[in-house]
Coordinates of C-alpha atoms (C1' of nucleotides) in Angstrom, one line a residue:
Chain A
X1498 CA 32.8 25.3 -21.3
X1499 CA 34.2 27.4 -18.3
X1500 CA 33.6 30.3 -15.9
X1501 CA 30.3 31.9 -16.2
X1502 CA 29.7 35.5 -14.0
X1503 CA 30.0 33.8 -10.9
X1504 CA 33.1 30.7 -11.1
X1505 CA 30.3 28.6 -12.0
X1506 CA 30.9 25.9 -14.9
X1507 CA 28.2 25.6 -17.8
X1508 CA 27.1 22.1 -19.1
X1509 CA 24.6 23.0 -21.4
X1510 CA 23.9 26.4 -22.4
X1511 CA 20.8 25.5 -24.2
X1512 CA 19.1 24.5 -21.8
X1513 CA 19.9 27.3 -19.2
X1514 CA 18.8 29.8 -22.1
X1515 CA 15.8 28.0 -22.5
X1516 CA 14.9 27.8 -18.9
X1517 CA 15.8 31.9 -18.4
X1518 CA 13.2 32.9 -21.6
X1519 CA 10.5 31.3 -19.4
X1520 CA 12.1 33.0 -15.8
X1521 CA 9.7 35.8 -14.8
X1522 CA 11.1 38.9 -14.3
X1523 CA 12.5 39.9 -10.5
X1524 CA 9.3 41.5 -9.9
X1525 CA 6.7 39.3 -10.1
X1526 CA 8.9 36.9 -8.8
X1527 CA 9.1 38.5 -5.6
X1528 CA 5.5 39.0 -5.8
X1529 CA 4.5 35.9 -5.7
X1530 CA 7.1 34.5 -3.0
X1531 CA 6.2 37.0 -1.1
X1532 CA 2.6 36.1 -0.5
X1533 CA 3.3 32.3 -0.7
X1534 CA 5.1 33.2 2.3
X1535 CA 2.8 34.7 3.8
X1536 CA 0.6 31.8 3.3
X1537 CA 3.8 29.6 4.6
X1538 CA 2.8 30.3 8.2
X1539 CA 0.0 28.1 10.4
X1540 CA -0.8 31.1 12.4
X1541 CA -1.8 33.5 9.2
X1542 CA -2.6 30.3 7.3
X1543 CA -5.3 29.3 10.3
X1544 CA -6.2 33.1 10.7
X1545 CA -6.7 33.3 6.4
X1546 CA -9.2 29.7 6.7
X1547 CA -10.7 31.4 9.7
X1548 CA -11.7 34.3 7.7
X1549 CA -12.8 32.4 4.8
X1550 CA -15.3 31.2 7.1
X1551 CA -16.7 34.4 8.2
X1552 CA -15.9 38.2 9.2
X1553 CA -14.0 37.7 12.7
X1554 CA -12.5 40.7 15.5
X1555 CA -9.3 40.0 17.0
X1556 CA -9.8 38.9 20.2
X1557 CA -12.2 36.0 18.6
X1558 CA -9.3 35.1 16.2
X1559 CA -7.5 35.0 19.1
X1560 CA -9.7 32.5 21.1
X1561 CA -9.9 30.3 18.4
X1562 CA -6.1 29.8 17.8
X1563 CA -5.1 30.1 21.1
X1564 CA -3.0 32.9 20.9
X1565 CA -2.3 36.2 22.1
X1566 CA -4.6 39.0 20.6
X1567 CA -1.0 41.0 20.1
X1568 CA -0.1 37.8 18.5
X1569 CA -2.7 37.9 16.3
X1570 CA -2.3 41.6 15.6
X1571 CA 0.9 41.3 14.3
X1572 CA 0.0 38.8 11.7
X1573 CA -3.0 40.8 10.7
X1574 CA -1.0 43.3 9.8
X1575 CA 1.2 41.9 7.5
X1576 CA -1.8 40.4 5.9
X1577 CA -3.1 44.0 5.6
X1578 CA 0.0 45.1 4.4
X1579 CA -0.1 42.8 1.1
X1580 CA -4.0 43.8 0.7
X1581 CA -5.2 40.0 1.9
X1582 CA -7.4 41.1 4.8
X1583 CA -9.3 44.3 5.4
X1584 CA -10.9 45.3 8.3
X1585 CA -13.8 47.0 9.2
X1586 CA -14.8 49.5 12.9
X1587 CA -17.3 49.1 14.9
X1588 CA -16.8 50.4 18.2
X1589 CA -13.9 49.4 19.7
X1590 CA -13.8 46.2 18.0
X1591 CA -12.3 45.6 14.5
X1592 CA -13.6 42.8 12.5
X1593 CA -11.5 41.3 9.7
X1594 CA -12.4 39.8 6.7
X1595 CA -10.7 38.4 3.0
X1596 CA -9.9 41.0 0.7
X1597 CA -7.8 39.7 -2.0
X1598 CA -10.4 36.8 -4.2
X1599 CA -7.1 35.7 -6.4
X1600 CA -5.5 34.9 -2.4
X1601 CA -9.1 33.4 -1.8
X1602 CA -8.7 31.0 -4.5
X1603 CA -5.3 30.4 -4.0
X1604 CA -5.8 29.1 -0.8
X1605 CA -8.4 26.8 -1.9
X1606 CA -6.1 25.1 -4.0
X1607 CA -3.4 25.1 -1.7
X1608 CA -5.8 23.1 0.3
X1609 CA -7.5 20.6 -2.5
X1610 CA -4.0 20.4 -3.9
X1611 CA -1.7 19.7 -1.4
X1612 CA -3.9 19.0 2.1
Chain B
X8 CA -18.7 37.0 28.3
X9 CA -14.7 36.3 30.0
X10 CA -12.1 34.5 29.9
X11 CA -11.3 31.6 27.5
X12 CA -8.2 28.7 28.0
X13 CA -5.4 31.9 27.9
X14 CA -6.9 34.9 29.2
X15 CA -8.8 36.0 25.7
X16 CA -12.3 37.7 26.0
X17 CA -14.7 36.0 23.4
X18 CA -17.0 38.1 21.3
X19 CA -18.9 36.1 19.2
X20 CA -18.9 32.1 20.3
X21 CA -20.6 31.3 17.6
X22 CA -18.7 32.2 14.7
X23 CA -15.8 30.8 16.5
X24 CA -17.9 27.4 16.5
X25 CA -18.6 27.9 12.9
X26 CA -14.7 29.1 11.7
X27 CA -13.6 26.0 14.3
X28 CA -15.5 23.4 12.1
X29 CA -14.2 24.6 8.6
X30 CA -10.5 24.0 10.1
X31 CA -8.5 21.3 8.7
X32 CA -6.8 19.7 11.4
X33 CA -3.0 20.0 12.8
X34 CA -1.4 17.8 10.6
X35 CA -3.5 18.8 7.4
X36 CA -2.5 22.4 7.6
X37 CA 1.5 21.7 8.6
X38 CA 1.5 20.0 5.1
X39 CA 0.0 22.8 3.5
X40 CA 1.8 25.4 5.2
X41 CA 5.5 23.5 4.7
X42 CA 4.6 23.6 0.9
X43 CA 4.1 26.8 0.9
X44 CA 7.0 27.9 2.8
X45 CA 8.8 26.1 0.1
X46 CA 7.4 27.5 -2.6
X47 CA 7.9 31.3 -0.5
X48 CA 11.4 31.8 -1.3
X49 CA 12.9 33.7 -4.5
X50 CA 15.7 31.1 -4.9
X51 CA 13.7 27.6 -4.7
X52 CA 10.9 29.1 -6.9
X53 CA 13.6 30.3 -9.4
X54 CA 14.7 26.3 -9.4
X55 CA 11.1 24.6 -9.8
X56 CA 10.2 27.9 -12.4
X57 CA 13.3 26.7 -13.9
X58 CA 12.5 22.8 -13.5
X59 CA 9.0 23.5 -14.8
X60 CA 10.7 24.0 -18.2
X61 CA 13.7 21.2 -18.3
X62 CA 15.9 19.1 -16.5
X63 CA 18.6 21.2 -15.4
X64 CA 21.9 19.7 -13.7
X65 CA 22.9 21.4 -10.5
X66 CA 25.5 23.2 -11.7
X67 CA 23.3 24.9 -14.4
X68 CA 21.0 25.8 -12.1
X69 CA 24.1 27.7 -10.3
X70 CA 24.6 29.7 -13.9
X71 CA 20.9 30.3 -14.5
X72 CA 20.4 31.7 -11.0
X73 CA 24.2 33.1 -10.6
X74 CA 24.3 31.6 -7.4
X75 CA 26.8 29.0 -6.1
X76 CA 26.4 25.3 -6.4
X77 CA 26.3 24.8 -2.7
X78 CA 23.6 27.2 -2.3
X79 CA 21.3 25.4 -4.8
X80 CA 22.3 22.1 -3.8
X81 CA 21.4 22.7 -0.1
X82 CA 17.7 24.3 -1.6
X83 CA 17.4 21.1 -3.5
X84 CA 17.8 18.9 -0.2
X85 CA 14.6 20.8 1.2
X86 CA 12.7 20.4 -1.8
X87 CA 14.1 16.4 -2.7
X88 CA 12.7 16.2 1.1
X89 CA 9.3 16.2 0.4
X90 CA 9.2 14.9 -2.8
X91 CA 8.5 18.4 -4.7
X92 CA 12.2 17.2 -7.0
X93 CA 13.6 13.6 -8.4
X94 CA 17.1 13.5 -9.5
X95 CA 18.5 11.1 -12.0
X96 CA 22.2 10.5 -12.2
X97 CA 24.5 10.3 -15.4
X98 CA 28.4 10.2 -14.7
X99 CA 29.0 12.6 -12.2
X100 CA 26.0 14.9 -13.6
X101 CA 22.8 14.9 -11.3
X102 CA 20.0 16.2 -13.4
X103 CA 17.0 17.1 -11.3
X104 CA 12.9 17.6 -12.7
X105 CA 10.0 18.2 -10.9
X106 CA 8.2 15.2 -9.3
X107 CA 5.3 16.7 -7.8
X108 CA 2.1 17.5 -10.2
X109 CA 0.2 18.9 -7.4
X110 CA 2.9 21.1 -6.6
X111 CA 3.5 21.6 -9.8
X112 CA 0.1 23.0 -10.9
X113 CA 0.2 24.7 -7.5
X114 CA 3.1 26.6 -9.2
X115 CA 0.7 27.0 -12.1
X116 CA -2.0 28.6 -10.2
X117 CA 0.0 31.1 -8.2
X118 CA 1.8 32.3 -11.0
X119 CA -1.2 32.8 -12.8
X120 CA -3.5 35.0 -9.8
X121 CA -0.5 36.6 -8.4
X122 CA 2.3 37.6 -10.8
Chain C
dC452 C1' -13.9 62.0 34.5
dA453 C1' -12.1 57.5 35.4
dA454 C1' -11.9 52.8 34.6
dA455 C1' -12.2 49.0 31.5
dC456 C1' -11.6 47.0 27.1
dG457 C1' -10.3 45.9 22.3
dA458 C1' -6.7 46.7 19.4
dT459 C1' -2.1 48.3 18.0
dT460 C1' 2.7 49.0 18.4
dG461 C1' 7.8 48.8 19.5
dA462 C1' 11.5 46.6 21.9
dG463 C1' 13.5 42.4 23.2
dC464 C1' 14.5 37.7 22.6
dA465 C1' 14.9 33.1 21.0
dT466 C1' 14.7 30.5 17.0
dA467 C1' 14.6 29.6 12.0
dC468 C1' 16.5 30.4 7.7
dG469 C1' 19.7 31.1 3.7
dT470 C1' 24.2 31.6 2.2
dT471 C1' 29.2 31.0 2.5
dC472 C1' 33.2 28.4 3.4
dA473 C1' 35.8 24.4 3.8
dC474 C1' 36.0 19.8 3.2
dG475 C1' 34.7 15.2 1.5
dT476 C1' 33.1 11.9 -2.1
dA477 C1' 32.4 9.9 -6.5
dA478 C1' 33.3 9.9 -11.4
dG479 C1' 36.3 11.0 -15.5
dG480 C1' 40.3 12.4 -18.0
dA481 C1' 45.3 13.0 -18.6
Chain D
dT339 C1' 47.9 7.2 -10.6
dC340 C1' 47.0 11.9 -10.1
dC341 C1' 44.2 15.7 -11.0
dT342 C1' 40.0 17.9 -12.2
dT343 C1' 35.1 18.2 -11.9
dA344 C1' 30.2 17.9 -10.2
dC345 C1' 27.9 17.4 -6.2
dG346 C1' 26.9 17.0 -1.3
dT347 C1' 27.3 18.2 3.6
dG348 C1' 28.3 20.3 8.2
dA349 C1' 29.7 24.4 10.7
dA350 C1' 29.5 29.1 11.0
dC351 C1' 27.4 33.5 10.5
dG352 C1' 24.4 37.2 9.6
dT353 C1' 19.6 38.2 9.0
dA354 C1' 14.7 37.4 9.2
dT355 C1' 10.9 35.8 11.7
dG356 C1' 7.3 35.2 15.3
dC357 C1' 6.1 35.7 19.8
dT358 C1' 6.1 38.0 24.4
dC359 C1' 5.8 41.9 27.2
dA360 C1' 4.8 46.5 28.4
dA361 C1' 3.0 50.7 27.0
dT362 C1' -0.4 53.3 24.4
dC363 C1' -4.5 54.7 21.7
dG364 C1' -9.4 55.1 20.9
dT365 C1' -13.9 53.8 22.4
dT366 C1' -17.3 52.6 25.6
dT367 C1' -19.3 52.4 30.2
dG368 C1' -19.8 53.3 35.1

DNA sequence: CAAACGATTGAGCATACGTTCACGTAAGGA
DNA sequence: TCCTTACGTGAACGTATGCTCAATCGTTTG
């Protein structure tokens, strides 16, 4: 009942094998952290609910959180990045909008569940 | 068409009205966000993925995860903090579980659209 | 063309985060 | 009693994160 790969003691190897059938492989774990993360944030959080709403540019994002547009910017592209938001020219004003429905509905549960 | 409370042109008042009322207020979306930060890390979602499927004592989460028993312990504190994990003591064993079914199916969900 | 504007980007900076390390505590066994 | 074991905790440390600031790009307008 000693010394696993890392100087760590077992107590019940059953249970551990058990619990490592069900484990996900690294990839989709990191997946899914990774947007959760994303989601982890008020400023992305506000700017995803915002967008849920309706199509918005930067600088109104901006206004409505209170924030920087370069603020904003940076967020919005990490959000691009994972595929959550898109965006959309017109002019010289970009307007952003949801792009990922499983996100979508995530964060609607996120809200019902926990909020 | 200038100039809002920190120096941010507006566009479009009106969706800003209209994205303004959807928004849960500040305390609402902490809660949500904290969650999700939570859930937004590889290690503490390997523990609740792992807690999903038994008990597991702290130092068989260590062997499962091949992480020390410091490192999971100190993730444990976060999540024992707001109520996502219950421990039950038996000798010097602490056996933790999930205590959160919101969280819980939270888990469910992003498991299920994401990974 | 030049000026203004919306948006983006990179550097810098302060803070938050996750792990390690060392130590402390409570329980059990020799 | 003394030692081991399972767990918890605080300090330290390296890294990641989010914002600001300044500069830049592309587009529109005077």
């Amino acid at each position: 009942m000693k010394q696993d790969s890392c100087q760590v003691t077992v107590i019940d190897r059953k249970r551990i094998e058990l619990a490592r059938k069900q484990m996900p492989g690294a990839e989709v774990l990191e997946n899914v952290s990774e947007v959760l993360k994303l989601l982890g944030d008020t400023t992305r959080l506000r700017i995803l609910l915002a967008l849920a709403t309706t199509e918005l540019c930067v600088c109104d994002l901006a206004a409505l959180l209170e924030m920087t547009s370069s603020a904003i910017s940076h967020q919005l592209r990490l959000l691009r990045a994972r595929g959550i938001v898109k965006y959309r020219k017109e002019g010289k004003i970009v307007y952003y909008s949801l792009d990922d429905p499983q996100v979508q509905s995530l964060i609607k549960v996120s809200m019902d569940q926990i909020g």
